[in-house]
mmCIF file of C-alpha atoms in Angstrom:
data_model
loop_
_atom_site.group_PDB
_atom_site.id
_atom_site.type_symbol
_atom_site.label_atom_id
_atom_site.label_comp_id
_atom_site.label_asym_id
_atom_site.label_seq_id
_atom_site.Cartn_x
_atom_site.Cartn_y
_atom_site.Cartn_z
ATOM 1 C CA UNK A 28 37.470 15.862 -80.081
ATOM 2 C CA UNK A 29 39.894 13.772 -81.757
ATOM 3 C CA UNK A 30 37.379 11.120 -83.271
ATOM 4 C CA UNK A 31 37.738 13.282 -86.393
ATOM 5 C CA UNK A 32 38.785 11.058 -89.356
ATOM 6 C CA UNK A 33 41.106 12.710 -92.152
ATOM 7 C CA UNK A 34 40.636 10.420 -95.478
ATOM 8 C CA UNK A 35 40.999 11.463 -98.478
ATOM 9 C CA UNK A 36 41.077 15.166 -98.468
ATOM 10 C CA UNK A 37 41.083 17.743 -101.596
ATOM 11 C CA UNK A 38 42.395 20.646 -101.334
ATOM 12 C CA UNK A 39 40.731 22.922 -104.311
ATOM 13 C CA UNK A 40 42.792 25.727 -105.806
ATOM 14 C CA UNK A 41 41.050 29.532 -105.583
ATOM 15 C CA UNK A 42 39.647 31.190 -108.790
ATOM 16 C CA UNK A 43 40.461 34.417 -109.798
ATOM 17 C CA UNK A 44 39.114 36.622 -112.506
ATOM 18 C CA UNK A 45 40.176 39.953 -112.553
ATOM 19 C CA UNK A 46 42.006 39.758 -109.387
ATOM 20 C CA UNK A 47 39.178 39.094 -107.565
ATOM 21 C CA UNK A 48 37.787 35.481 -105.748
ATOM 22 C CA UNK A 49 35.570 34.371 -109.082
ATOM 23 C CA UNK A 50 32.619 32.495 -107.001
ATOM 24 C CA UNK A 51 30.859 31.116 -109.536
ATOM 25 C CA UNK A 52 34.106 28.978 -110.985
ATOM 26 C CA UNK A 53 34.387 28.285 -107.325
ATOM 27 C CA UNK A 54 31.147 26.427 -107.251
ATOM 28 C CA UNK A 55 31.537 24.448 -109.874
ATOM 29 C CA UNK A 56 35.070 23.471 -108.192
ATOM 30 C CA UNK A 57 33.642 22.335 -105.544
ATOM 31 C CA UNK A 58 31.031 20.891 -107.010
ATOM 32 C CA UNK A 59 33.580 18.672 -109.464
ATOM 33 C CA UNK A 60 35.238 17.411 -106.401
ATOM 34 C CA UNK A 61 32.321 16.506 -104.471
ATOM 35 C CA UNK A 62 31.395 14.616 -107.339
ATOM 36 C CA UNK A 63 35.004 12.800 -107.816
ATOM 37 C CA UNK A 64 36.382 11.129 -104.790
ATOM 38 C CA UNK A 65 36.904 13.476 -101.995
ATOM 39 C CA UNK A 66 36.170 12.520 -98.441
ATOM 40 C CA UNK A 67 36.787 16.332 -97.111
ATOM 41 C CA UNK A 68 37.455 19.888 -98.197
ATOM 42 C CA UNK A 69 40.563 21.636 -97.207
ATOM 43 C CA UNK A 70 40.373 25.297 -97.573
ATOM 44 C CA UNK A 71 42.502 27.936 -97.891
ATOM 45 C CA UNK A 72 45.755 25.573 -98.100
ATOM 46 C CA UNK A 73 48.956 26.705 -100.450
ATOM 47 C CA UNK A 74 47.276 25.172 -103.570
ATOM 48 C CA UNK A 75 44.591 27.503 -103.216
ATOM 49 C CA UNK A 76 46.857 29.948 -102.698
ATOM 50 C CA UNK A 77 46.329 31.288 -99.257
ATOM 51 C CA UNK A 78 49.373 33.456 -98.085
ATOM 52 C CA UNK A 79 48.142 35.452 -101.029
ATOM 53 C CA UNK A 80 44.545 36.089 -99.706
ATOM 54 C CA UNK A 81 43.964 38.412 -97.081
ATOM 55 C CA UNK A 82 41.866 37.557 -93.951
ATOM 56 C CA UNK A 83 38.706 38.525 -94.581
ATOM 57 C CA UNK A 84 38.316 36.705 -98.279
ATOM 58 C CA UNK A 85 39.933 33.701 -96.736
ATOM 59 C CA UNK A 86 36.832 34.105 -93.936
ATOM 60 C CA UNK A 87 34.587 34.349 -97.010
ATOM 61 C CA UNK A 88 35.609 31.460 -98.871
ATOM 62 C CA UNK A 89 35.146 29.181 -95.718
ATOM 63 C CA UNK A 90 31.569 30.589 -95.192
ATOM 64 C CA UNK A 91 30.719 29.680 -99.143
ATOM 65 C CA UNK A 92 32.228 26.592 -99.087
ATOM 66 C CA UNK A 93 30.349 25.242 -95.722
ATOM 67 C CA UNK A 94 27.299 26.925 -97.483
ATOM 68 C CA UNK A 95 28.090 25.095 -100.810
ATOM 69 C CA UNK A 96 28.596 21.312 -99.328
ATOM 70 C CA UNK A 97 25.990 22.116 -96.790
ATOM 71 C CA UNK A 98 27.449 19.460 -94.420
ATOM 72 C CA UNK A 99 27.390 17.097 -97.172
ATOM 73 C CA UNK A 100 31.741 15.909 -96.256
ATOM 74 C CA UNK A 101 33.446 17.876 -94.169
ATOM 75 C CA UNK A 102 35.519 21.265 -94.638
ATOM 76 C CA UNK A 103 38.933 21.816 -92.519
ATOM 77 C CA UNK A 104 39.882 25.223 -92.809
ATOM 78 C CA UNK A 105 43.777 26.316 -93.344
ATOM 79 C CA UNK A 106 44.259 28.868 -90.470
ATOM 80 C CA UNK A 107 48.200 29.062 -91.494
ATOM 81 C CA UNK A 108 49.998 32.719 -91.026
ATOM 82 C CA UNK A 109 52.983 34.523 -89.634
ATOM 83 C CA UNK A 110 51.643 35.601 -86.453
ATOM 84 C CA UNK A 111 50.190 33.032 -83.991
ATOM 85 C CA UNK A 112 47.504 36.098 -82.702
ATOM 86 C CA UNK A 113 46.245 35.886 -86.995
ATOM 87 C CA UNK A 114 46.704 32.173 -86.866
ATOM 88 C CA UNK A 115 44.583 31.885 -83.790
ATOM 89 C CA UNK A 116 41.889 34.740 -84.679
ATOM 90 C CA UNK A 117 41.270 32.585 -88.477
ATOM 91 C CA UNK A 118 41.008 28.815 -85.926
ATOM 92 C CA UNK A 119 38.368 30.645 -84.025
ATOM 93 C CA UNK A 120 36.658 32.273 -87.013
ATOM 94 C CA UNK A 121 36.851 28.207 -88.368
ATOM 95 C CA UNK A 122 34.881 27.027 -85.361
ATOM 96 C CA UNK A 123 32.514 29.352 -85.004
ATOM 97 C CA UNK A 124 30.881 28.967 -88.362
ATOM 98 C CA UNK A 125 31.162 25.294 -88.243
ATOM 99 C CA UNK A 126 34.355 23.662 -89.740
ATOM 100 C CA UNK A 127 35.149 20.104 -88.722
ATOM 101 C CA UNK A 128 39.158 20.527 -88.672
ATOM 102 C CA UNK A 129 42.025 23.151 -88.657
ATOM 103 C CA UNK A 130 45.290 22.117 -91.027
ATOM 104 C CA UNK A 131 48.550 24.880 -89.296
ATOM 105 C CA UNK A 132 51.956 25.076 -91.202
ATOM 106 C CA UNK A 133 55.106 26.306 -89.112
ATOM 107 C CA UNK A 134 54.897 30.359 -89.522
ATOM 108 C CA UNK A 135 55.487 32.405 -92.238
ATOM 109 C CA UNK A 136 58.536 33.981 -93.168
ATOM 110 C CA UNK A 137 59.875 33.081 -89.552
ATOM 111 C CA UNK A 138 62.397 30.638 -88.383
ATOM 112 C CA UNK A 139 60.961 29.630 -84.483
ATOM 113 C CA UNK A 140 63.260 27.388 -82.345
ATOM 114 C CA UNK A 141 60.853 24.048 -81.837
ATOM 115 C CA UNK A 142 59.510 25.405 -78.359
ATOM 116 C CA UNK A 143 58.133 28.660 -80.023
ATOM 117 C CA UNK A 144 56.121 26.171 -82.687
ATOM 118 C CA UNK A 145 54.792 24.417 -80.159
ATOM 119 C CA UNK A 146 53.517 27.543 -78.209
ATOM 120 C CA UNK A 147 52.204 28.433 -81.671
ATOM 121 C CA UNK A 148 50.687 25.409 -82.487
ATOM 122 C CA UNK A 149 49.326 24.556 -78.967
ATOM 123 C CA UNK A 150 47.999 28.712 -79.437
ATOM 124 C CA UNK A 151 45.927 28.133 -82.393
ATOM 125 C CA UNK A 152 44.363 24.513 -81.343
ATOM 126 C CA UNK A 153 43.369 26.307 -77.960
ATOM 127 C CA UNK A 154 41.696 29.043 -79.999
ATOM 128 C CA UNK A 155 39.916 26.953 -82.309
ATOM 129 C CA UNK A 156 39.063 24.211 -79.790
ATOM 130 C CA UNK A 157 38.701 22.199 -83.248
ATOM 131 C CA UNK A 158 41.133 18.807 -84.439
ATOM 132 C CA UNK A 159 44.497 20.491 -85.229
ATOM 133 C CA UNK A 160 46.207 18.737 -88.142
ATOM 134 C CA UNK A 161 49.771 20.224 -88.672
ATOM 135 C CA UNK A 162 51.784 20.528 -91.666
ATOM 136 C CA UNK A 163 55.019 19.807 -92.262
ATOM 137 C CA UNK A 164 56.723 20.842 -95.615
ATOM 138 C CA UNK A 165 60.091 22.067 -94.543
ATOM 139 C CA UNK A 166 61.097 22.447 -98.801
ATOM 140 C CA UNK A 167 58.048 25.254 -98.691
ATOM 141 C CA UNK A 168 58.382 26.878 -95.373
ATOM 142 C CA UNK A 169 62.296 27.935 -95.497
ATOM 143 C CA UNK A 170 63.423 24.611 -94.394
ATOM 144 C CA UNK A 171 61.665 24.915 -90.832
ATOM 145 C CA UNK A 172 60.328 21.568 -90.074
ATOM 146 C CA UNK A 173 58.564 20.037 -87.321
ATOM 147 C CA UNK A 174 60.309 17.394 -85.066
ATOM 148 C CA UNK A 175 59.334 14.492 -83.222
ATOM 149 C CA UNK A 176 60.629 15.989 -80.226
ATOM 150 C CA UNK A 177 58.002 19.274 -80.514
ATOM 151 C CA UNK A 178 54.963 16.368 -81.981
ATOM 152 C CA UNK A 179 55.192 14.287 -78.476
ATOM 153 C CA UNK A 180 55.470 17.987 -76.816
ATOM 154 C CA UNK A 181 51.934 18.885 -78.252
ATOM 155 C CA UNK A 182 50.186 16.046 -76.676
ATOM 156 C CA UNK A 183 50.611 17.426 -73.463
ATOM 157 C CA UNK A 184 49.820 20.939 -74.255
ATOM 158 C CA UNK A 185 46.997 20.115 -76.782
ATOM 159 C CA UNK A 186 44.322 17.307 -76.082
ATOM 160 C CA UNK A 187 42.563 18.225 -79.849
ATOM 161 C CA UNK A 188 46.004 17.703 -81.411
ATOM 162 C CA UNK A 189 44.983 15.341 -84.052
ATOM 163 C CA UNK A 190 48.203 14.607 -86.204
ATOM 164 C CA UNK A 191 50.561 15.443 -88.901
ATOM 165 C CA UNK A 192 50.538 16.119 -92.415
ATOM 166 C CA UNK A 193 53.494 15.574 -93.844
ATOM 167 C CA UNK A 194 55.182 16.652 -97.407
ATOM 168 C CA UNK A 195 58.741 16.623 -96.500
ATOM 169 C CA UNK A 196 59.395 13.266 -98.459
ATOM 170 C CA UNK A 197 61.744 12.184 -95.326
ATOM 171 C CA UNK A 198 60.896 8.919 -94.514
ATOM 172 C CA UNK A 199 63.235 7.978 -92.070
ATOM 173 C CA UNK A 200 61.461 10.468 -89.882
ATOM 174 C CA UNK A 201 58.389 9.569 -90.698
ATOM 175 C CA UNK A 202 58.904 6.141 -89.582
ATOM 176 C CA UNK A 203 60.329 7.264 -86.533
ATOM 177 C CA UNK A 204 57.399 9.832 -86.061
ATOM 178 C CA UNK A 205 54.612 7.104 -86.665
ATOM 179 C CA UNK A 206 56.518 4.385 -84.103
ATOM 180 C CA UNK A 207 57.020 7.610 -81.070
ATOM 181 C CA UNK A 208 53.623 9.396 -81.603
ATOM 182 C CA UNK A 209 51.244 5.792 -81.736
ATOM 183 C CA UNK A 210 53.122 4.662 -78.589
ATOM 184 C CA UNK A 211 52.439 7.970 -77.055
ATOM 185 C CA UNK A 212 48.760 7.951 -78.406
ATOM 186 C CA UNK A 213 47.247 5.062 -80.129
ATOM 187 C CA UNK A 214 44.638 7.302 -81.919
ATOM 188 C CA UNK A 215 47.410 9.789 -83.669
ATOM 189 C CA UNK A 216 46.709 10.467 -87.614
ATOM 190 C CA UNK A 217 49.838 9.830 -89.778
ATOM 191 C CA UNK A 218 48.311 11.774 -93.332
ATOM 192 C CA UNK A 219 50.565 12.187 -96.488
ATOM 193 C CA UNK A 220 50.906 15.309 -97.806
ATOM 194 C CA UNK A 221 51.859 14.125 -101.296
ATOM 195 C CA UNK A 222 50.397 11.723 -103.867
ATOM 196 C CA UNK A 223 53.326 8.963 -102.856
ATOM 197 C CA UNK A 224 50.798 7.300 -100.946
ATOM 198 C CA UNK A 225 52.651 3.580 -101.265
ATOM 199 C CA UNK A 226 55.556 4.840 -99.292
ATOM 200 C CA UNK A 227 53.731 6.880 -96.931
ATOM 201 C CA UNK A 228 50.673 4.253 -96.461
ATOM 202 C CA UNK A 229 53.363 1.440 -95.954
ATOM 203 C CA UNK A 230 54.541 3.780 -92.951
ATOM 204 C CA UNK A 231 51.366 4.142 -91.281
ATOM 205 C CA UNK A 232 49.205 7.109 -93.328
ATOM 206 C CA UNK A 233 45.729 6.826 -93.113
ATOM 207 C CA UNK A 234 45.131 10.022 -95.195
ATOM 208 C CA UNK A 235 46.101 12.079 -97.901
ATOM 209 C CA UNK A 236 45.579 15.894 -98.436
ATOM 210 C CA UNK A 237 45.746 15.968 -102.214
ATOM 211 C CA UNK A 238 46.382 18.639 -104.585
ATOM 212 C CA UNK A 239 46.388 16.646 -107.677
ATOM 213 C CA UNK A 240 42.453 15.909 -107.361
ATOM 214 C CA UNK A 241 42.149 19.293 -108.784
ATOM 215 C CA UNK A 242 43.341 17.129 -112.360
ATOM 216 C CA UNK A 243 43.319 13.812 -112.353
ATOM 217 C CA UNK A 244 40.747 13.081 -109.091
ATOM 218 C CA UNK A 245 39.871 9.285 -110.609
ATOM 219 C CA UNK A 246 43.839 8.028 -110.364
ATOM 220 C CA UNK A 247 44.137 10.002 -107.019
ATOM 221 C CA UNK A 248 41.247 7.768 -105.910
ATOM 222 C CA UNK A 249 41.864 4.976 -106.822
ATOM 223 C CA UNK A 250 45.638 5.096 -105.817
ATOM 224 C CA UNK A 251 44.127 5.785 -101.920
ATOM 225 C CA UNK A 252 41.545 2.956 -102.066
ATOM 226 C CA UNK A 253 44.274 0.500 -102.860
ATOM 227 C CA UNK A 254 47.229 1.398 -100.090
ATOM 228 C CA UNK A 255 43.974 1.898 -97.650
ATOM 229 C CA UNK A 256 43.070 -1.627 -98.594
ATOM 230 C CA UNK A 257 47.418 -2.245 -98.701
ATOM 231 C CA UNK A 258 46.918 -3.583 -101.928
ATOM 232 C CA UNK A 259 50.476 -1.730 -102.997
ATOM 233 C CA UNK A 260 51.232 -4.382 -105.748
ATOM 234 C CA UNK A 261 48.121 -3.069 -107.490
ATOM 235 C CA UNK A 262 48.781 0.316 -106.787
ATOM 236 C CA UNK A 263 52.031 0.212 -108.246
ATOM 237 C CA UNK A 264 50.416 1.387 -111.721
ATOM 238 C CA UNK A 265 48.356 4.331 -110.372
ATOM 239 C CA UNK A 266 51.832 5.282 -108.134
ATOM 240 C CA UNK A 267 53.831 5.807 -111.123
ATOM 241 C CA UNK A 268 51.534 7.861 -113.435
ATOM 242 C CA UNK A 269 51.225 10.107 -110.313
ATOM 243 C CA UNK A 270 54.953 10.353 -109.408
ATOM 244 C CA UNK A 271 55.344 11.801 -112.845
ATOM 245 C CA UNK A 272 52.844 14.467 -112.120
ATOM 246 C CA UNK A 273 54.222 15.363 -109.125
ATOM 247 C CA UNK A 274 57.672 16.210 -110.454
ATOM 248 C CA UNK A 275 56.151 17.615 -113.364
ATOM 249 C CA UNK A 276 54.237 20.068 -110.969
ATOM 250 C CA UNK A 277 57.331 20.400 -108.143
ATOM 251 C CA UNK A 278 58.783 23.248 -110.249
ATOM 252 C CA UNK A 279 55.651 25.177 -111.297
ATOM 253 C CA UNK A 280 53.537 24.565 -108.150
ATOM 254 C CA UNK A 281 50.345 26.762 -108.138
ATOM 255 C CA UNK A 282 50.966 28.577 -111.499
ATOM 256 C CA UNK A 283 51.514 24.965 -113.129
ATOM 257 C CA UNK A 284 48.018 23.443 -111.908
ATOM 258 C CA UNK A 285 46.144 26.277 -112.969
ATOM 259 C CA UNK A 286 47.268 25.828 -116.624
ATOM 260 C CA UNK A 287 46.829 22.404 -115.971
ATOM 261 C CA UNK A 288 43.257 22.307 -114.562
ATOM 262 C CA UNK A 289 42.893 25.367 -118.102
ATOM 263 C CA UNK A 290 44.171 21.958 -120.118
ATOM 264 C CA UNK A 291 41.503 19.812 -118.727
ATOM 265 C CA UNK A 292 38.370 22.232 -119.406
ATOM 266 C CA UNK A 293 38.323 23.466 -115.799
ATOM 267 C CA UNK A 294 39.694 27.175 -116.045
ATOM 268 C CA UNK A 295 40.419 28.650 -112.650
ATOM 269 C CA UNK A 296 41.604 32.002 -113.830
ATOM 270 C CA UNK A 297 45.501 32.922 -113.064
ATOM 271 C CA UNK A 298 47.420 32.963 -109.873
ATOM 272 C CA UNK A 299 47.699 36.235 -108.086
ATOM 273 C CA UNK A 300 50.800 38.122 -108.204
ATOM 274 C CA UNK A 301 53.687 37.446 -106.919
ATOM 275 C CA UNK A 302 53.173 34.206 -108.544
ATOM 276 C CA UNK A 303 53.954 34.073 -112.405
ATOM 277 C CA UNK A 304 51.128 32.831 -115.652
ATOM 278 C CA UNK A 305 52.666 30.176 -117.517
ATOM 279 C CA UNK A 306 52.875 31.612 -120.630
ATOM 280 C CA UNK A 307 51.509 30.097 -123.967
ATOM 281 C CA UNK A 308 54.435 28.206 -124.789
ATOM 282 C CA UNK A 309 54.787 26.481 -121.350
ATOM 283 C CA UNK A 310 51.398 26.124 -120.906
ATOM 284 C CA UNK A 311 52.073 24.243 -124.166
ATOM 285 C CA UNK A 312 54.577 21.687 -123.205
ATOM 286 C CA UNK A 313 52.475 21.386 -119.793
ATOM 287 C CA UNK A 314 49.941 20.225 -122.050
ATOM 288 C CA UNK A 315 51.716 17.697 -124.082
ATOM 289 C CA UNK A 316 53.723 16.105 -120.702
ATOM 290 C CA UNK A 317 49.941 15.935 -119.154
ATOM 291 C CA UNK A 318 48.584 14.549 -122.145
ATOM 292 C CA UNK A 319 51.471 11.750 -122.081
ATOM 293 C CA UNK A 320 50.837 10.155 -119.200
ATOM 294 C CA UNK A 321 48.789 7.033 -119.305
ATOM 295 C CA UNK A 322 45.737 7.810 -117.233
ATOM 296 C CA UNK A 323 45.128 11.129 -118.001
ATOM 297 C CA UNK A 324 42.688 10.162 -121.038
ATOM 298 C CA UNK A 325 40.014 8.671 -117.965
ATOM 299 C CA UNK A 326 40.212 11.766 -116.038
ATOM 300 C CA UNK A 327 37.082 14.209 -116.228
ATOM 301 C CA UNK A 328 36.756 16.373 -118.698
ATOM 302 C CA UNK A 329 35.428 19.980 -117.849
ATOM 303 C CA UNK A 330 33.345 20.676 -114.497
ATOM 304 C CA UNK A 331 31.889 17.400 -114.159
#
């Protein structure tokens, strides 16, 4: 159940046009990052904007996208939501029309004690009966994280457990999550959930769930290949043009990569409300700052 292999994952935002799921930009986003790099879809994550979808378009989008790579990389479908019952009802939905992974944050809105997420977490891998990945990204979930303590506690409640992705940028407890959870079992996935792939690869990562494919999928690449290969002298280059991007984006999260992917001919429509439009001006300076950084110019232009 486990044998499932994370790689490099993209996780593609969600196009809107008039409020609606626009499926034709949809294809042609998937499409663009079959073509460029990734080794897996991950659907329905925060970059695509999921807590602002309801359940049954967030059902739909993981029936087109299956559909639309037609088994050509895997899809892992985001089953994250406030309620474990939800959470559990989406990981079954996920199996049953043929995903290869689930990806679970810590619940919405809610601030469990540790034994609670792992009666959530152990919940929604039993429903889904698929390889859990969960996320950790304390800085986005109200500063709930996930310890050590409540990883080693899912390997006894959840044989499919399958690892962690992590985005909380702590890396003294990554380290001492990689050294606990491998001793415990050998096979455990370490993935980053950010583009700082040295750091996390030198820890023990063996995947990355990637946001910034969505607009600069070459650098993302390449940056993966090398720490895979722990060629992190080399990487050093690709490292820093993407640490740039990712503070550039840590303030304007979804609403600043959909005027980004606008800037590089790939227009995904706005974010939904609550979230803001960058307005002209910002959009603007987005631009300039994007257009600034070394590798952007080899990134693809438009769809393909």
């Amino acid at each position: 159940m486990t044998a499932f292999k994370f790689g490099i994952v993209h996780a593609p935002l969600t196009p809107f046009s008039n409020g609606s799921i626009d499926f034709d930009s949809y294809g042609k986003l998937l499409d663009f990052h079959l073509d460029n790099g990734a080794e897996g879809l991950a659907i329905s994550t925060h970059a695509g904007e999921s807590v602002s979808l309801i359940v049954e378009e967030r059902k739909s989008l993981l029936e087109f996208t299956l559909k639309h790579v037609g088994g050509r990389i895997p899809v892992i479908a985001g089953v994250s939501e406030s309620g474990t019952a939800i959470a559990a009802s989406l990981a079954a939905h996920a199996r049953e029309v043929g995903a290869s992974a689930l990806i679970a944050s810590v619940p919405y809105y809610w601030t469990p004690p540790q034994s609670m997420l792992v009666e959530h977490f152990a919940a929604i891998g039993a429903a889904g009966g698929l390889p859990l990945f969960v996320y950790n990204s304390p800085s986005e979930m109200g500063d709930v994280e996930v310890t050590t303590k409540a990883v080693l506690g899912l390997f006894d409640r959840l044989p499919n457990f399958a690892g962690l992705i992590d985005a909380s940028l702590d890396w003294q407890f990554m380290i001492e999550l990689v050294s606990l959870a491998r001793s415990a079992k050998p096979d455990f996935q370490f993935i980053s959930g950010t583009e700082y792939m040295i750091s996390a690869g030198a820890i023990g990562a063996t995947g990355l769930l990637s946001s910034l494919s969505n607009i600069s999928p070459r650098i993302v690449r390449e940056l993966y290949d090398l720490c895979r290969d722990e060629k992190y002298e080399d990487a050093r280059s690709r490292q820093l043009d993407l640490a740039v991007m990712c503070r550039l984006f840590r303030g304007t999260g979804v609403s600043g990569l959909k005027a980004a992917t606008r800037f590089m001919g790939r227009d995904c429509g706005v974010p939904r409300p609550p979230l803001p439009t960058l307005d002209d001006a910002d959009s603007r300076a987005l631009a300039e700052k994007l257009s600034a950084i070394r590798s952007i110019g080899a990134e693809p232009q438009g769809w393909r």
